[in-house]
Amino acid sequence: MNYFEFTNPTKLCSGQGALDNLAYELEILGASHPMVLSDAMLEKIGTLKQVTDALSDVQIGRIFTDIPRDSSIETVNRIAKEYRDFGCDALVALGGGSVLDTAKGVRLLISQDADDLLELMGCECVPKGKPVPFVAIPTTAGTGSEATAVAVIKNPKLGIKMEYISQQLVPDTAILDPRMTATLPPRITASTGMDTLCHAIEAFSCLQKNPVSDAYAISAIELVRDNLLRAVRFGASRQARWAMANASFLAGAAFSNSMVGVVHAIGHALGGVCHVPHGDAMNILLPAGMMFNCKKCRDVYGELLLYLGGPELYGKTPKQKRARAAIEEVLRMRERLHRLTGLPVTLKEAGVDPAKFPEVARAALNDGAVIVNPRQVTYEAVIRILEVSYGN
Amino acid sequence: MKRELQNQVNALVLQVLFRGFRVLYKHDERVRKEMDAWKDGLTLKLVCGPGGAVLAMRKSERTGVAKLHRAQRTAITMRFKSVEGAFRVLTGQMSVSQAYAAHFFTLEGDIYQTMSFVRCVEYAEAYLFPRFWSRRILKEVPEKELSALRVYVLALLENGR
Ligand SMILES: [Zn+2]
């Protein structure tokens, strides 16, 4: 590699009371009629109310909470229509990856004056359009969507998850407030936390890896190492929640620039074909994906041991054993989370039917993430990773 | 001047690539499988920088691909940001994956179908460049199902229209 690009224009408001600045942030973005996107669960448990309270005097153009877990092209198109019908002039997205990605799709449509997301498919091909102020407030610490130029949106007609990559998707502002993740149940904390780890590890080892994205990825890995188990065990710990929210943002910015690889390619396919939740899929597939890439990534994974296991373990592990030890650290983390929350570690536990493997493999090969994976991904390789991940 | 020369080389390699696709559709089972899976009538375009050489094709059931007029809108477009970037890929100094990693080109259209097209380009590269060369740029050199020399001879005989 002798050339790279890096961008992360999102303003980050992170920590205690971050949400209190929402009205101000919208105002300086020139917004007065925001559309608030969220989901029914967040409305029910009162998280949405915290956000509408924080909006105080700002006149809300429309609140939309009917967003399913796997948001689709149709949902995005419908919301964009409402955005126009209700005269909204900004987007506030409160939720996990699905809500945030939905908002990104809506932003893309509005900015390009388009009606159908299918017209805007592609990678880095959409020009800067109409400005649509966009504030993202994640309620999970995992997808890192608040920091990325990527959106994954389902196309139910084809039964696949489609990837959109564009600068026009990156939020203007991300608000990371520990209050937003305080009530996240332990199992989802674990699952989304492993997604963060996976973003950082894949970003650190993919073809687009570069010194700037590496710095983000390393910081994310250290935060996950020191805080994920604590956030799972002691959900009310603001320090642990805050650290994981920061990790998620950092890992998101890392992979938005250096992309993810085979683990995500297969994970997206498993989500599309077998409906395995994204974080669960990452948790299940990460070790097998690392073992597959190890042939090309021995040095890179060896280096990762320093951040995954800490300096002491790194120091006493001989160089040639470090890559293996790094994978073992991931397995150990996974085992602990499994014991604490029952997070599945095999595809069998996740209820995946092995008869679907060929379909999953075909979809995975067509995922954009395979192109930047360090090792050539073949059909046979994907099947092998799926088989290894099925049993222990 | 240098750019003009690179433009001409790009145009030439696109010609070889197009003929190569048709030969491989007939003789390489993997390429045939990829192209057969494309949507009927799928249109694709490779644009080598602003004002640069263009290869526009559509899926053809008989020959794998057939040429289209360069001005026609296509479902999938792989657009190099510069003539120089396209030159580096088309002359085998850089693989498609490396070029993607370095943001040398943009993709318009369904990323899923683009991936299949990228694999076809990689198969063609394995024939187009000598093995020691491909090994330098490809993550893994795909096995050849026929000799590179035969592909070249057949490509010369192939209808380039
Ligand atoms: Zn992910």
XYZ file of C-alpha atoms and ligand atoms in Angstrom:
554
model
C 0.000 0.000 0.000
C 1.387 3.396 -0.901
C -1.729 5.548 -0.843
C -4.662 5.885 1.519
C -7.584 8.161 2.280
C -9.069 8.915 5.665
C -12.077 10.972 6.635
C -14.116 11.440 9.797
C -15.949 14.760 9.722
C -18.444 13.892 12.480
C -18.474 16.188 15.485
C -18.388 14.071 18.605
C -20.224 15.108 21.793
C -19.328 12.405 24.256
C -19.921 11.850 27.952
C -22.049 12.934 30.871
C -24.790 15.323 29.803
C -23.967 15.053 26.098
C -27.651 14.814 25.244
C -28.332 18.164 26.914
C -26.574 19.840 23.987
C -28.917 18.400 21.361
C -31.018 21.548 20.865
C -27.900 23.684 20.535
C -26.256 21.282 18.087
C -29.345 21.334 15.872
C -29.501 25.097 16.018
C -25.923 25.555 14.837
C -26.597 23.059 12.053
C -29.361 25.399 10.918
C -32.242 23.048 11.769
C -35.607 24.082 13.201
C -37.990 21.220 12.246
C -36.164 17.946 12.859
C -37.660 14.566 12.138
C -36.932 12.185 15.011
C -36.412 8.545 14.069
C -36.463 5.788 16.667
C -38.130 2.462 17.401
C -41.120 1.269 19.415
C -39.004 -0.271 22.179
C -37.093 2.949 22.878
C -40.376 4.795 22.973
C -41.783 2.288 25.455
C -38.846 2.369 27.868
C -38.718 6.161 27.875
C -35.412 6.723 26.091
C -37.159 8.582 23.298
C -38.783 10.861 25.865
C -35.337 11.833 27.193
C -34.465 12.959 23.682
C -37.674 14.873 23.028
C -37.199 16.537 26.430
C -33.690 17.533 25.418
C -35.131 19.158 22.302
C -37.037 21.570 24.603
C -38.113 24.533 22.441
C -37.225 22.978 19.105
C -40.358 22.246 17.125
C -40.335 18.593 16.139
C -41.483 18.107 12.535
C -42.355 14.442 12.895
C -41.600 11.482 15.167
C -41.356 8.138 13.408
C -40.903 4.976 15.496
C -42.139 2.211 13.204
C -38.671 0.960 12.239
C -38.162 -2.823 12.267
C -34.942 -4.525 13.386
C -33.819 -5.097 9.809
C -34.814 -1.914 8.070
C -35.698 -2.173 4.395
C -35.582 -0.058 1.261
C -39.369 0.366 1.480
C -39.188 1.689 5.043
C -36.555 4.222 3.998
C -38.546 5.364 0.975
C -41.682 5.747 3.112
C -39.922 7.811 5.783
C -38.362 10.099 3.154
C -41.838 10.794 1.831
C -43.067 11.718 5.311
C -40.017 13.921 5.834
C -41.091 15.958 2.822
C -44.812 15.842 3.630
C -44.208 17.183 7.131
C -41.763 19.870 6.021
C -38.872 18.546 8.113
C -35.409 20.078 7.754
C -33.120 17.762 9.751
C -32.783 14.228 11.060
C -32.281 13.078 14.631
C -31.770 9.326 14.806
C -32.028 7.595 18.157
C -31.422 3.865 18.183
C -29.209 0.959 17.265
C -27.715 0.168 13.891
C -31.032 -0.321 12.162
C -32.458 3.089 13.097
C -29.185 4.855 12.311
C -28.810 3.127 8.939
C -32.428 3.922 8.114
C -31.761 7.593 8.848
C -28.709 7.445 6.586
C -30.827 6.082 3.765
C -33.377 8.862 4.300
C -30.593 11.455 4.327
C -29.267 10.111 1.036
C -32.704 10.270 -0.608
C -33.497 13.778 0.614
C -30.068 15.164 -0.239
C -30.247 13.784 -3.774
C -33.922 14.679 -4.307
C -34.666 11.020 -5.073
C -37.645 8.804 -4.222
C -36.174 5.333 -4.379
C -33.024 4.162 -2.635
C -32.465 1.551 -5.336
C -31.531 4.381 -7.712
C -28.622 5.417 -5.516
C -26.840 2.113 -5.087
C -23.091 2.131 -5.242
C -19.850 3.101 -3.622
C -18.544 6.663 -3.382
C -20.578 7.707 -6.427
C -23.089 10.166 -4.936
C -22.206 13.873 -5.108
C -22.844 16.322 -2.281
C -26.488 17.296 -2.584
C -28.906 19.359 -0.546
C -27.647 19.682 3.057
C -29.681 17.645 5.562
C -28.444 18.249 9.134
C -28.131 14.856 10.773
C -27.552 14.041 14.451
C -27.025 10.422 15.466
C -27.647 9.226 19.025
C -26.711 5.561 19.353
C -28.447 3.465 22.011
C -26.187 0.461 21.600
C -22.419 0.437 21.758
C -21.684 -1.672 18.758
C -22.401 -0.807 15.169
C -20.425 2.440 15.229
C -22.872 3.600 12.586
C -22.700 7.133 14.036
C -19.143 7.385 12.675
C -19.351 5.570 9.351
C -19.993 6.287 5.685
C -21.689 2.907 5.378
C -25.320 1.844 5.608
C -26.630 -1.704 5.360
C -30.246 -1.851 4.283
C -32.318 -4.881 3.437
C -33.762 -5.555 0.035
C -36.565 -7.994 0.900
C -37.288 -8.752 -2.755
C -33.817 -10.221 -3.211
C -33.499 -11.398 0.402
C -30.157 -9.634 0.728
C -28.640 -6.830 2.749
C -27.426 -4.055 0.493
C -24.417 -1.929 1.216
C -24.305 1.782 0.581
C -20.986 3.574 0.869
C -20.945 7.343 0.578
C -19.671 10.446 2.338
C -23.278 11.666 2.213
C -24.156 9.078 4.872
C -21.836 10.341 7.614
C -23.738 12.134 10.424
C -22.828 15.750 11.170
C -22.902 15.138 14.898
C -22.779 12.060 17.118
C -24.031 12.258 20.681
C -22.680 9.561 22.986
C -24.455 9.829 26.302
C -24.013 6.985 28.823
C -27.676 7.423 29.780
C -28.666 6.161 26.334
C -27.084 2.751 26.864
C -27.598 2.410 30.630
C -30.551 0.041 30.335
C -29.193 -2.125 27.530
C -29.647 -5.775 28.650
C -26.413 -7.738 29.291
C -26.847 -10.061 26.316
C -27.253 -7.223 23.816
C -24.392 -5.349 25.498
C -22.235 -8.425 24.900
C -23.372 -9.007 21.337
C -22.964 -5.395 20.194
C -19.673 -5.118 22.071
C -18.312 -8.044 20.075
C -19.429 -6.266 16.896
C -17.242 -3.330 17.976
C -14.302 -5.643 18.582
C -14.845 -7.221 15.195
C -14.892 -3.804 13.474
C -11.605 -2.884 15.113
C -9.878 -6.202 14.355
C -11.042 -6.324 10.745
C -10.175 -2.639 10.211
C -6.708 -3.330 11.607
C -6.129 -6.204 9.199
C -7.921 -5.298 5.944
C -6.266 -4.118 2.717
C -7.197 -0.489 3.393
C -5.535 -0.423 6.812
C -3.464 2.723 7.327
C -1.713 4.509 10.221
C -4.698 6.736 11.014
C -7.353 4.005 10.983
C -4.934 1.807 12.972
C -4.799 4.412 15.734
C -8.595 4.398 15.973
C -8.769 0.589 15.874
C -6.141 0.112 18.585
C -7.851 2.565 20.956
C -11.140 0.764 20.389
C -9.646 -2.664 21.127
C -8.108 -1.469 24.403
C -11.403 0.066 25.524
C -13.288 -3.149 24.718
C -10.658 -5.234 26.491
C -10.964 -3.173 29.681
C -14.689 -2.415 29.689
C -16.901 -4.900 27.846
C -17.113 -7.459 30.643
C -17.676 -4.671 33.160
C -20.495 -3.175 31.071
C -22.105 -6.612 30.832
C -21.785 -7.345 34.560
C -22.508 -3.886 35.902
C -24.822 -2.292 33.366
C -25.313 0.778 35.560
C -21.596 1.626 35.478
C -21.474 4.904 33.581
C -17.731 4.631 33.152
C -18.004 1.232 31.467
C -20.941 2.324 29.301
C -19.171 5.493 28.250
C -15.979 3.620 27.425
C -17.902 1.156 25.250
C -19.736 3.997 23.470
C -16.375 5.606 22.700
C -14.979 2.250 21.558
C -17.901 1.811 19.221
C -17.373 5.255 17.681
C -13.621 4.711 17.301
C -14.035 1.284 15.723
C -16.728 2.701 13.425
C -14.436 5.478 12.227
C -11.658 2.901 11.739
C -13.668 0.502 9.614
C -15.445 3.239 7.712
C -12.015 4.077 6.348
C -10.280 0.736 6.150
C -13.377 -1.421 5.698
C -14.263 -4.829 7.130
C -13.538 -8.262 5.700
C -14.664 -11.864 5.510
C -16.319 -11.973 8.961
C -18.660 -9.163 7.997
C -19.228 -10.520 4.497
C -20.466 -13.822 5.966
C -22.239 -12.036 8.826
C -24.260 -9.879 6.424
C -25.170 -13.013 4.465
C -26.216 -14.860 7.636
C -28.367 -11.869 8.562
C -29.999 -11.781 5.140
C -30.548 -15.518 4.698
C -30.924 -16.871 8.262
C -31.820 -13.688 10.224
C -28.980 -14.084 12.726
C -28.604 -10.769 14.637
C -25.493 -8.959 13.424
C -23.582 -8.907 16.721
C -24.330 -12.572 17.397
C -23.013 -13.465 13.948
C -19.828 -11.462 14.553
C -19.297 -13.160 17.908
C -19.721 -16.587 16.334
C -17.657 -16.006 13.192
C -14.759 -13.836 14.408
C -12.362 -16.579 15.607
C -12.879 -18.755 12.512
C -12.499 -15.707 10.266
C -9.247 -14.795 12.017
C -7.953 -18.360 11.678
C -8.717 -18.225 7.960
C -6.884 -14.908 7.533
C -4.019 -15.878 9.820
C -1.996 -17.207 6.872
C -1.760 -13.639 5.525
C -2.066 -11.747 8.816
C 0.366 -13.475 11.143
C 2.338 -10.293 11.898
C -0.709 -8.067 12.114
C -2.504 -10.433 14.502
C 0.714 -10.860 16.444
C 0.771 -7.112 16.954
C -2.886 -7.213 18.044
C -1.947 -9.394 20.996
C -0.424 -6.301 22.617
C -3.821 -4.592 22.608
C -6.031 -7.645 23.138
C -3.992 -9.221 25.911
C -1.971 -6.345 27.326
C 1.802 -5.747 27.418
C 2.596 -8.471 29.941
C 1.103 -11.306 27.902
C 2.566 -9.842 24.725
C 6.022 -9.655 26.273
C 6.131 -13.221 27.478
C 4.685 -14.749 24.280
C 7.310 -15.728 21.675
C 6.913 -13.872 18.387
C 5.809 -16.876 16.347
C 3.044 -17.706 18.835
C 1.557 -14.221 19.150
C -0.997 -14.453 16.317
C -2.381 -17.682 17.727
C -2.437 -16.162 21.220
C -4.377 -13.148 19.904
C -7.068 -15.453 18.523
C -7.119 -17.268 21.858
C -7.726 -13.941 23.632
C -10.797 -13.431 21.437
C -11.963 -16.963 22.240
C -11.471 -16.319 25.952
C -13.493 -13.091 25.821
C -16.214 -14.952 23.943
C -16.275 -17.765 26.486
C -16.693 -15.319 29.380
C -19.527 -13.522 27.635
C -21.155 -16.852 26.904
C -21.032 -17.809 30.570
C -22.387 -14.424 31.675
C -25.151 -13.960 29.129
C -25.621 -17.151 27.102
C -24.499 -15.350 23.953
C -24.264 -18.135 21.344
C -20.777 -19.147 20.250
C -21.822 -21.583 17.502
C -24.158 -21.349 14.533
C -25.868 -24.439 15.895
C -26.813 -22.577 19.086
C -27.997 -19.664 16.950
C -30.410 -22.055 15.228
C -28.859 -21.864 11.776
C -29.739 -24.709 9.403
C -26.560 -26.053 7.718
C -28.641 -26.741 4.592
C -28.586 -22.964 4.098
C -24.773 -22.783 3.980
C -24.518 -22.803 0.158
C -26.981 -19.923 -0.089
C -25.138 -18.017 2.639
C -21.798 -18.627 0.914
C -23.043 -17.350 -2.443
C -24.397 -14.186 -0.838
C -21.182 -13.664 1.160
C -19.018 -13.828 -1.978
C -20.996 -10.971 -3.466
C -20.606 -8.766 -0.411
C -18.366 -5.740 -0.904
C -16.326 -6.714 2.163
C -14.646 -9.703 0.463
C -12.717 -7.438 -1.885
C -10.666 -5.832 0.898
C -10.222 -9.005 2.933
C -6.491 -9.741 3.190
C -6.882 -13.304 1.916
C -8.710 -14.338 -1.252
C -12.202 -15.479 -0.251
C -13.525 -18.466 -2.191
C -16.800 -20.356 -1.991
C -15.015 -23.322 -0.404
C -13.379 -21.069 2.187
C -16.717 -19.582 3.247
C -18.260 -23.036 3.570
C -15.283 -24.111 5.694
C -15.642 -21.066 7.990
C -19.359 -21.779 8.336
C -18.706 -25.436 9.144
C -16.073 -24.610 11.745
C -18.427 -22.022 13.277
C -21.314 -24.480 13.344
C -19.827 -26.881 15.863
C -17.156 -25.889 18.309
C 1.432 13.913 -23.586
C 2.049 11.198 -21.000
C -1.637 11.092 -20.198
C -2.519 10.749 -23.877
C -0.208 7.759 -24.162
C -1.708 6.191 -21.058
C -5.145 6.778 -22.526
C -4.184 4.887 -25.667
C -2.755 1.990 -23.667
C -5.929 1.900 -21.559
C -8.070 1.746 -24.704
C -5.953 -1.090 -26.067
C -6.102 -3.131 -22.850
C -9.880 -2.640 -22.704
C -10.065 -4.160 -26.201
C -8.001 -7.147 -25.082
C -10.065 -7.443 -21.908
C -13.320 -7.460 -23.880
C -12.070 -10.116 -26.275
C -10.649 -11.999 -23.302
C -14.059 -12.026 -21.598
C -15.609 -13.586 -24.704
C -12.918 -16.233 -24.997
C -13.091 -17.059 -21.300
C -16.882 -17.240 -21.443
C -16.463 -20.047 -23.933
C -13.480 -21.786 -22.396
C -13.291 -21.033 -18.670
C -16.070 -22.557 -16.654
C -15.731 -20.145 -13.711
C -16.130 -17.084 -15.925
C -19.084 -18.686 -17.696
C -20.718 -19.420 -14.334
C -20.225 -15.830 -13.172
C -21.624 -14.301 -16.355
C -24.516 -16.760 -16.539
C -25.549 -15.610 -13.074
C -25.765 -11.966 -14.212
C -29.229 -10.552 -14.664
C -30.431 -10.914 -18.274
C -29.559 -7.815 -20.252
C -27.256 -6.487 -17.494
C -25.251 -3.539 -18.773
C -21.792 -2.694 -17.488
C -19.287 0.023 -18.085
C -15.644 0.537 -17.247
C -14.593 4.187 -17.434
C -10.858 4.947 -17.320
C -10.790 8.465 -15.874
C -12.468 11.701 -16.996
C -12.434 11.805 -20.787
C -10.656 8.456 -20.791
C -11.201 5.159 -22.577
C -14.532 3.418 -22.008
C -15.648 -0.171 -22.326
C -19.430 -0.522 -22.340
C -20.938 -3.995 -22.518
C -24.141 -5.888 -22.016
C -24.677 -9.494 -21.029
C -25.128 -11.692 -24.088
C -26.407 -15.231 -23.740
C -24.391 -16.448 -26.709
C -21.031 -14.784 -26.172
C -21.068 -13.742 -22.515
C -20.692 -10.065 -23.317
C -21.458 -7.828 -26.296
C -20.386 -4.234 -26.866
C -22.563 -1.212 -26.252
C -22.143 2.401 -27.281
C -19.955 4.225 -24.750
C -22.513 6.961 -24.155
C -25.229 4.541 -23.073
C -26.285 4.533 -19.397
C -25.470 1.240 -17.694
C -26.715 -0.598 -14.596
C -23.188 -1.037 -13.297
C -20.382 1.433 -13.752
C -16.843 1.097 -12.470
C -15.359 4.576 -12.832
C -11.678 5.281 -12.289
C -11.053 8.693 -10.755
C -8.046 9.303 -13.012
C -6.512 8.116 -16.282
C -3.306 7.369 -14.365
C -5.120 5.176 -11.816
C -6.796 3.164 -14.578
C -3.427 2.787 -16.312
C -1.859 1.319 -13.192
C -4.597 -1.297 -12.893
C -4.881 -2.127 -16.584
C -1.137 -2.590 -16.925
C -1.056 -4.886 -13.936
C 0.898 -2.649 -11.570
C -1.962 -2.900 -9.133
C -4.803 -5.397 -8.598
C -8.469 -4.457 -8.631
C -8.646 -5.104 -4.871
C -5.651 -2.865 -4.242
C -7.182 -0.160 -6.418
C -10.462 -0.434 -4.520
C -8.592 -0.217 -1.211
C -6.870 2.954 -2.438
C -10.205 4.479 -3.549
C -9.027 4.595 -7.203
C -12.496 3.950 -8.569
C -16.137 4.390 -7.655
C -18.941 1.915 -8.247
C -22.391 2.855 -9.423
C -25.117 0.242 -9.162
C -25.685 -2.925 -7.191
C -22.474 -3.797 -5.301
C -23.535 -7.472 -5.358
C -23.396 -7.738 -9.133
C -20.265 -5.606 -9.237
C -18.435 -8.195 -7.138
C -19.063 -10.826 -9.797
C -17.732 -8.460 -12.465
C -14.628 -7.814 -10.324
C -14.006 -11.574 -10.098
C -14.239 -11.847 -13.896
C -11.652 -9.068 -14.262
C -9.401 -10.930 -11.818
C -9.744 -14.197 -13.762
C -8.897 -12.328 -16.967
C -5.883 -10.711 -15.282
C -4.542 -14.153 -14.407
C -4.381 -14.934 -18.166
C -3.409 -11.478 -19.310
C -0.273 -11.106 -17.204
C 2.537 -13.598 -16.693
C 2.240 -15.681 -13.532
C 5.138 -14.038 -11.662
C 3.451 -10.743 -12.399
C -0.053 -11.701 -11.249
C 1.423 -13.263 -8.129
C 2.807 -9.870 -7.187
C -0.559 -8.136 -7.321
C -3.291 -10.757 -6.791
C -3.986 -12.174 -3.319
C -4.040 -15.623 -4.886
C -3.528 -16.382 -8.563
C -6.531 -18.325 -9.858
C -5.684 -21.586 -11.659
C -5.830 -21.278 -15.424
C -8.218 -23.636 -17.185
C -6.381 -23.200 -20.523
C -3.014 -21.812 -21.475
C -2.523 -18.058 -21.579
C -1.085 -18.380 -25.082
C -4.264 -20.064 -26.279
C -6.350 -17.297 -24.745
C -4.232 -14.693 -26.561
C -4.550 -16.498 -29.917
C -8.284 -16.976 -29.463
C -8.656 -13.340 -28.383
C -6.953 -12.210 -31.576
C -9.404 -14.281 -33.596
C -12.368 -13.113 -31.523
C -14.763 -10.570 -32.977
C -14.013 -7.317 -31.168
C -17.350 -5.704 -31.991
Zn -20.489 -4.977 12.275
